XYZ file of C-alpha atoms in Angstrom:
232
model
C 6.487 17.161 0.493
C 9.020 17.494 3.469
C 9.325 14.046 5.605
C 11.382 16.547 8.413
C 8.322 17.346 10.485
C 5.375 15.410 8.822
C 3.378 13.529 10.560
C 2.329 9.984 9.113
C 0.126 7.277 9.116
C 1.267 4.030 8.186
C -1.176 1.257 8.180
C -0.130 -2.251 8.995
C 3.093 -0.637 10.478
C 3.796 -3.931 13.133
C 5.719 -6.057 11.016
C 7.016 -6.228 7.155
C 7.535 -3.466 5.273
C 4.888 -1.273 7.038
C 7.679 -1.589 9.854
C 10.132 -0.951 7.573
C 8.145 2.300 5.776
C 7.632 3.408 9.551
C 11.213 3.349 10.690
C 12.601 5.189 7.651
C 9.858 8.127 8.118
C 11.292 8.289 11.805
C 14.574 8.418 11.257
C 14.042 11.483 8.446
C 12.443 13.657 11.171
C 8.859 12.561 11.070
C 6.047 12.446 13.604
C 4.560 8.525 12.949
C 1.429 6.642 13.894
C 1.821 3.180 13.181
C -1.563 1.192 12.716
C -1.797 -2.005 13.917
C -5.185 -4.673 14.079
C -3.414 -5.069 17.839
C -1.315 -1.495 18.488
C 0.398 -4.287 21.382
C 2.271 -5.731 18.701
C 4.093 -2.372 17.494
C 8.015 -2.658 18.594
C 9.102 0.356 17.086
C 11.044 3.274 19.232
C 9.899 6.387 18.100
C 6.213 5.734 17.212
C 2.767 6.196 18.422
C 1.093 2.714 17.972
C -2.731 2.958 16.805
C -5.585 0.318 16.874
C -6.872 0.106 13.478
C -8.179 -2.467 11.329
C -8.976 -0.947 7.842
C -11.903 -3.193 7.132
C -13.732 -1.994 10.447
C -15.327 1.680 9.799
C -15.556 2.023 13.228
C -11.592 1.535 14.052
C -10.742 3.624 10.521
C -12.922 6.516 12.520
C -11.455 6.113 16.014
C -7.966 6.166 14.234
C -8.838 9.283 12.607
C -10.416 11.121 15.538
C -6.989 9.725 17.525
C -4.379 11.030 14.284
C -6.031 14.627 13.561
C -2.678 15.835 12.747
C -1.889 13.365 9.824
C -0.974 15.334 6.180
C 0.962 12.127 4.960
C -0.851 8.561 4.787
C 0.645 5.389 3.986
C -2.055 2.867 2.807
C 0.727 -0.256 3.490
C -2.113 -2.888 4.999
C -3.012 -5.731 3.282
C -3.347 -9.830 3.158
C -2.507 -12.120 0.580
C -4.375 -15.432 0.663
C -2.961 -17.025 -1.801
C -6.276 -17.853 -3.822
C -6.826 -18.501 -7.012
C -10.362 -17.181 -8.786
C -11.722 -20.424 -10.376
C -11.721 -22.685 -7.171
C -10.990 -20.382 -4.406
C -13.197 -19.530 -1.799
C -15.090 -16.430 -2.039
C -14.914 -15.738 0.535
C -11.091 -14.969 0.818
C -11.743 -13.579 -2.906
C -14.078 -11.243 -1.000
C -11.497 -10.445 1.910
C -8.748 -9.354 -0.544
C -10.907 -6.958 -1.901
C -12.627 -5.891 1.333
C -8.750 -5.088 2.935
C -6.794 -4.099 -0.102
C -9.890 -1.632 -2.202
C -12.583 -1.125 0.533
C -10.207 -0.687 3.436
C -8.148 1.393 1.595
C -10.673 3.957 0.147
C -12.263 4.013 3.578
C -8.953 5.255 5.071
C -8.942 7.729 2.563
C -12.502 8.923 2.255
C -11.895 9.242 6.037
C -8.553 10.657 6.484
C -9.040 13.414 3.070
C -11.034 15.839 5.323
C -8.089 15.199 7.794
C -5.241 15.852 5.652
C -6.994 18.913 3.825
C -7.528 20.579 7.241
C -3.587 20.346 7.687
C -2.825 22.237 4.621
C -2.773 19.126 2.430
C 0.083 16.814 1.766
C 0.742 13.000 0.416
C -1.122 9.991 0.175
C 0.320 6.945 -0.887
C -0.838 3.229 -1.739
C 1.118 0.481 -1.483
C 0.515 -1.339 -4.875
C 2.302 -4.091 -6.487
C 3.622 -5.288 -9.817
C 0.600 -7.439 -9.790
C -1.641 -4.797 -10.031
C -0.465 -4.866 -13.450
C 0.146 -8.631 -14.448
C -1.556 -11.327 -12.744
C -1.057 -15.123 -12.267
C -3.719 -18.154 -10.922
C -1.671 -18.692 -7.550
C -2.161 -14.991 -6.546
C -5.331 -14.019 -8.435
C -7.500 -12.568 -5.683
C -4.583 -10.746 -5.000
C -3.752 -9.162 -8.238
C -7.284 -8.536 -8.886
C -7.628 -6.678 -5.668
C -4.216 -4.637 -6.071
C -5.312 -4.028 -9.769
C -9.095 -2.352 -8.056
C -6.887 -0.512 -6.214
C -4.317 0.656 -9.137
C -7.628 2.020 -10.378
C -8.864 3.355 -7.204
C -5.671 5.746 -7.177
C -5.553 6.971 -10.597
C -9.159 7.796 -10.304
C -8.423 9.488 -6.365
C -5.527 11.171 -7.784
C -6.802 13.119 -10.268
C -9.874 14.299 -7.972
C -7.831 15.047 -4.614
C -5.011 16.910 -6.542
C -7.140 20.084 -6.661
C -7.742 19.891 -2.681
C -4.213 20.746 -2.357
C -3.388 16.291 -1.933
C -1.055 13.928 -3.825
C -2.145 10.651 -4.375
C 1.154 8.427 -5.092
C 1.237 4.631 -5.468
C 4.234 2.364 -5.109
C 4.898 -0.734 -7.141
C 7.520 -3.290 -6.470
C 7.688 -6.957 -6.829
C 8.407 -9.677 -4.039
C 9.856 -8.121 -0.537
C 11.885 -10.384 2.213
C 8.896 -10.065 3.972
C 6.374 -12.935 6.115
C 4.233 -12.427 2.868
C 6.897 -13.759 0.714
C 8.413 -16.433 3.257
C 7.531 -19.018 0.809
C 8.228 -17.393 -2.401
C 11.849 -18.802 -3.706
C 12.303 -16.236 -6.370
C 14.504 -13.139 -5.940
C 13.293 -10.700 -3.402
C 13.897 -7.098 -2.459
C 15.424 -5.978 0.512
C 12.313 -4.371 2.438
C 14.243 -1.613 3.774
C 15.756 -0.820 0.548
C 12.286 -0.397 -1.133
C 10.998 1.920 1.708
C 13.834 4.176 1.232
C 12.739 4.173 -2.350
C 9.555 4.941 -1.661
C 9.810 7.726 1.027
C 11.961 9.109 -1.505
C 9.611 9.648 -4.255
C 7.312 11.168 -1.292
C 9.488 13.915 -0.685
C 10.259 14.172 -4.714
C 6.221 14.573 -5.347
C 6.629 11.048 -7.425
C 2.426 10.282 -8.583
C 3.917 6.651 -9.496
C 7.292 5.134 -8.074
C 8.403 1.975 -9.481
C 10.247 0.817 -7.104
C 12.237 -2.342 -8.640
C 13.640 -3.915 -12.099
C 10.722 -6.936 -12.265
C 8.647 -3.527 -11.691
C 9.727 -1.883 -14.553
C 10.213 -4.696 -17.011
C 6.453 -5.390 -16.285
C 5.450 -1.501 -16.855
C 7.575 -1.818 -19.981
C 4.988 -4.905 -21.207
C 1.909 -3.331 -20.992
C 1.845 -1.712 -23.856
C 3.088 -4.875 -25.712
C -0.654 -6.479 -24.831
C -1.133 -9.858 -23.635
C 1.355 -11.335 -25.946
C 4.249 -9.249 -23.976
C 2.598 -10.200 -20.712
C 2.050 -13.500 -21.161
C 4.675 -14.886 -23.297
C 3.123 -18.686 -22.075
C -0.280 -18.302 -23.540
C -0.584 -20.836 -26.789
């Protein structure tokens, strides 16, 4: 995949790392759309700002109809409500899911046809080192990033033979508004979309993007003793 001439979609592309992800792809030569629940919000020279909210079929469609020249999309949006499964409200259980697995498969059960009409090319979901280990304060989002950790490996292996890569990125905590409260050590959001338009353009199916990333990838196969070193 060559970033020089793409052009990209990059959900949730008005702030964070979506920003971040949108500005690197930009300054390596490629044509961007940058999604955005309100497109009014988008700051970023260089870009075509798009109205899309991923949970809205109707918007995911307009956006598509709008970006028929996409062959790389960048499945950044998401929402993390900080709810925990026992008590939490389901109905911010059910958001997580609806934005993070719903909205994403949407934008790629709508933007496929899109991208195989261009001659193929790239998609990649944003993941997270909690798609692979999960703890109470951030349980509806794990569990949703962990449906979607699924959703790719099973996407992957059925859009590779329509000429389209299906990547996803894992990293840990990012300087972002997300992780304003989080006190732990976080990664410099520009650093990690470097790393991740990186393993883009080096065909990468999974880029792990930081050390808490790969320590955790390291534990899986240790079981839930590696995992969860707290458990009596």
């Amino acid at each position: 995949m060559k970033i020089a001439g793409s052009t990209a979609l990059v959900t949730g592309a008005n702030r964070g790392f979506g920003r971040h992800l949108a500005a690197e792809l930009v300054a390596r030569g490629a044509t961007v759309y940058a999604g955005a629940r309100n497109p009014d919000t988008v700051d970023l020279p260089g870009v075509t700002p798009v109205r899309l909210d991923i949970t809205d079929p109707a918007s995911v469609t307009a956006a598509a109809q709008l970006a028929g020249d996409v062959n790389l999309l960048i499945n950044n949006a998401g929402i993390d409500s900080g709810t925990n499964l026992l008590d939490g409200d389901l109905d911010l259980i059910r958001l997580e899911l609806e934005t993070h697995y719903l909205g994403t498969l949407s934008m790629i059960r709508t933007f496929e046809p899109v991208i195989v009409g261009n001659g193929g090319g790239t998609i990649l979901n944003v993941l997270s080192v909690l798609s692979w280990v999960n703890f109470p304060r951030h349980a509806a989002y794990g569990a949703a990033k962990s449906a979607e950790w699924a959703m790719t490996n099973a996407l992957r292996a059925q859009l590779a033979e329509r000429g389209v890569r299906v990547a996803g990125l894992h990293v840990g905590y990012m300087d972002t508004d997300m992780a304003a409260a989080v006190t732990q050590p976080k990664s410099d959001p520009a650093v990690i979309a470097r790393i991740g338009v990186d393993g883009i353009e080096s065909d990468a199916y999974e880029i792990v993007a930081d050390d808490i990333s790969r320590q955790v990838q390291a534990g899986l196969a240790g079981g839930v003793g590696a995992l969860y070193p707290q458990l009596p």
